Amino acid sequence: MVYRQLGKTGLSADGAGLSRLRGRLEREDLTCIVQKGDRILTSRRRGIRPLLEWIAQGEDLRGASAADKIVGKAAALLYVLMGVKEVFAGTLSESGLAVLTRNGVQAEYAVLAPHIVNRAGTGLCPMEETVLAIDDPAAAYVALREKAEKLRHMTTQ
C-alpha cells in the first residue's frame, strides 16, 4: 500500500493525477473533487454531504481519483464504497488512513491527524462518532445518511 505525507513541493510524478486535483481543490476553494476519466464532480459544501449525494445519485466512480480537504473515517468509508482508487486529503485522520489502507485505496495527505474534531472544536466530529464501531462501507453509508438527515432537521427547526 502506498501512502505518504506530502511537503509543500507537492507530489512526485507518479501522483500527477492527484497533484492536478489537489491544485484545483486549493485554487478553486473546493471542499472535494472526484475525477473518473473526463467526468469531474466538484463541491464547495462542507462535510460528507457531497459524497452522500453522489452515492445516492448512483454516480459510477469506481476507479476514480479524489481530493478532499478533510478525510476522516466517515469520508474514507464512503470513498471505499464509491470505489475510488486513490485519495488526497489535506487533513487525513489516522482511522481514515487505516480504512483506506485496509481497502487498497492509495492515500496521500498533507497532515495526518489523530482524529477529526467537530466544527466547534469541542469533541469528535459527529460523523466520526457515527462510524466509530462500523467498518463496513455499506453499513456506514446507511448510518451516515440517517445522521446527516437528523442533523439537517435539527438545524431547520
XYZ file of N, CA and C in Angstrom, residues 39-101:
189
model
N -14.963 12.782 -16.599
C -16.040 13.187 -15.682
C -15.426 13.737 -14.402
N -15.788 14.975 -14.058
C -15.272 15.610 -12.841
C -16.443 16.138 -12.022
N -16.495 15.731 -10.761
C -17.501 16.224 -9.820
C -16.788 17.103 -8.799
N -17.357 18.266 -8.516
C -16.759 19.168 -7.535
C -17.820 19.648 -6.558
N -17.357 20.081 -5.384
C -18.273 20.645 -4.398
C -17.539 21.639 -3.511
N -18.306 22.606 -3.030
C -17.819 23.543 -2.016
C -18.563 23.329 -0.696
N -19.416 22.319 -0.662
C -20.184 22.037 0.555
C -19.291 21.338 1.566
N -19.488 21.683 2.831
C -18.669 21.114 3.896
C -19.137 19.712 4.257
N -18.236 18.998 4.881
C -18.568 17.689 5.406
C -18.690 16.622 4.329
N -19.424 15.571 4.676
C -19.548 14.418 3.780
C -20.776 14.495 2.881
N -21.551 15.557 2.985
C -22.789 15.670 2.201
C -22.582 15.433 0.703
N -21.543 16.021 0.068
C -21.366 15.753 -1.367
C -21.193 14.263 -1.663
N -20.445 13.567 -0.822
C -20.230 12.133 -1.033
C -21.540 11.371 -0.893
N -22.316 11.707 0.137
C -23.621 11.062 0.323
C -24.518 11.294 -0.889
N -24.515 12.510 -1.410
C -25.359 12.832 -2.565
C -24.913 12.085 -3.813
N -23.606 12.032 -4.064
C -23.117 11.336 -5.255
C -23.441 9.849 -5.192
N -23.340 9.265 -4.002
C -23.694 7.850 -3.850
C -25.186 7.669 -4.096
N -26.017 8.524 -3.499
C -27.477 8.432 -3.665
C -27.889 8.606 -5.126
N -27.149 9.426 -5.869
C -27.458 9.662 -7.283
C -26.972 8.530 -8.179
N -26.264 7.573 -7.592
C -25.790 6.431 -8.365
C -24.599 6.731 -9.261
N -23.832 7.752 -8.921
C -22.641 8.082 -9.714
C -21.682 6.888 -9.726
N -21.240 6.483 -10.902
C -20.267 5.395 -11.027
C -18.868 5.991 -10.936
N -18.269 5.868 -9.780
C -16.959 6.462 -9.547
C -15.898 5.405 -9.256
N -16.190 4.158 -9.640
C -15.203 3.092 -9.446
C -13.946 3.408 -10.248
N -12.816 3.365 -9.565
C -11.543 3.650 -10.211
C -11.203 5.125 -10.296
N -12.023 5.975 -9.692
C -11.806 7.425 -9.745
C -10.688 7.854 -8.800
N -10.245 9.086 -8.996
C -9.293 9.742 -8.100
C -10.035 10.859 -7.383
N -9.677 11.104 -6.127
C -10.377 12.126 -5.348
C -9.385 12.970 -4.562
N -9.755 14.233 -4.373
C -9.020 15.122 -3.472
C -10.054 15.783 -2.575
N -9.746 15.855 -1.287
C -10.711 16.327 -0.301
C -9.951 17.110 0.762
N -10.569 18.169 1.274
C -9.899 18.955 2.315
C -9.698 18.144 3.584
N -10.750 17.416 4.001
C -10.692 16.662 5.254
C -11.270 15.272 5.030
N -10.500 14.252 5.373
C -10.975 12.874 5.261
C -10.756 12.178 6.601
N -11.861 11.891 7.261
C -11.832 11.089 8.470
C -12.316 9.693 8.129
N -12.618 8.916 9.141
C -13.084 7.551 8.912
C -14.387 7.547 8.126
N -15.304 8.475 8.424
C -16.598 8.521 7.730
C -16.399 8.726 6.232
N -15.638 9.741 5.856
C -15.398 10.009 4.433
C -14.628 8.859 3.792
N -13.659 8.302 4.504
C -12.878 7.191 3.959
C -13.782 6.003 3.634
N -14.704 5.681 4.536
C -15.637 4.578 4.271
C -16.500 4.870 3.048
N -16.906 6.121 2.881
C -17.712 6.483 1.709
C -16.879 6.414 0.432
N -15.639 6.855 0.483
C -14.773 6.734 -0.696
C -14.561 5.265 -1.068
N -14.412 4.396 -0.076
C -14.284 2.959 -0.350
C -15.557 2.446 -1.010
N -16.716 2.830 -0.477
C -17.993 2.413 -1.060
C -18.112 2.886 -2.506
N -17.634 4.095 -2.785
C -17.678 4.646 -4.139
C -16.713 3.920 -5.078
N -15.724 3.250 -4.517
C -14.774 2.505 -5.335
C -13.622 3.323 -5.876
N -13.318 4.457 -5.234
C -12.196 5.262 -5.720
C -10.889 4.492 -5.527
N -9.913 4.789 -6.379
C -8.631 4.080 -6.298
C -7.583 4.847 -5.510
N -7.756 6.189 -5.421
C -6.764 6.996 -4.721
C -7.412 8.263 -4.192
N -6.904 8.705 -3.027
C -7.449 9.895 -2.371
C -6.303 10.755 -1.856
N -6.370 12.050 -2.153
C -5.510 13.024 -1.489
C -6.371 13.729 -0.451
N -5.849 13.889 0.757
C -6.557 14.626 1.807
C -5.646 15.723 2.345
N -6.180 16.933 2.450
C -5.441 17.998 3.114
C -5.145 17.585 4.542
N -6.182 17.100 5.221
C -6.052 16.510 6.553
C -6.691 15.135 6.514
N -5.955 14.129 6.941
C -6.435 12.748 6.974
C -6.306 12.240 8.398
N -7.365 11.643 8.921
C -7.283 11.088 10.273
C -6.596 9.724 10.226
N -6.050 9.326 11.355
C -5.400 8.018 11.446
C -6.383 6.897 11.135
N -7.630 7.021 11.624
C -8.620 5.975 11.336
C -9.033 6.003 9.867
N -9.055 7.184 9.262
C -9.339 7.288 7.830
C -8.247 6.621 7.011
N -6.991 6.847 7.393
C -5.868 6.208 6.714
C -5.961 4.691 6.845
N -6.316 4.215 8.036
C -6.438 2.773 8.247
C -7.510 2.173 7.336
N -8.654 2.847 7.207
C -9.738 2.357 6.340
C -9.269 2.300 4.891
N -8.662 3.381 4.424
C -8.211 3.423 3.033
C -7.163 2.346 2.770
N -6.193 2.228 3.656
C -5.122 1.248 3.502
C -5.675 -0.173 3.490
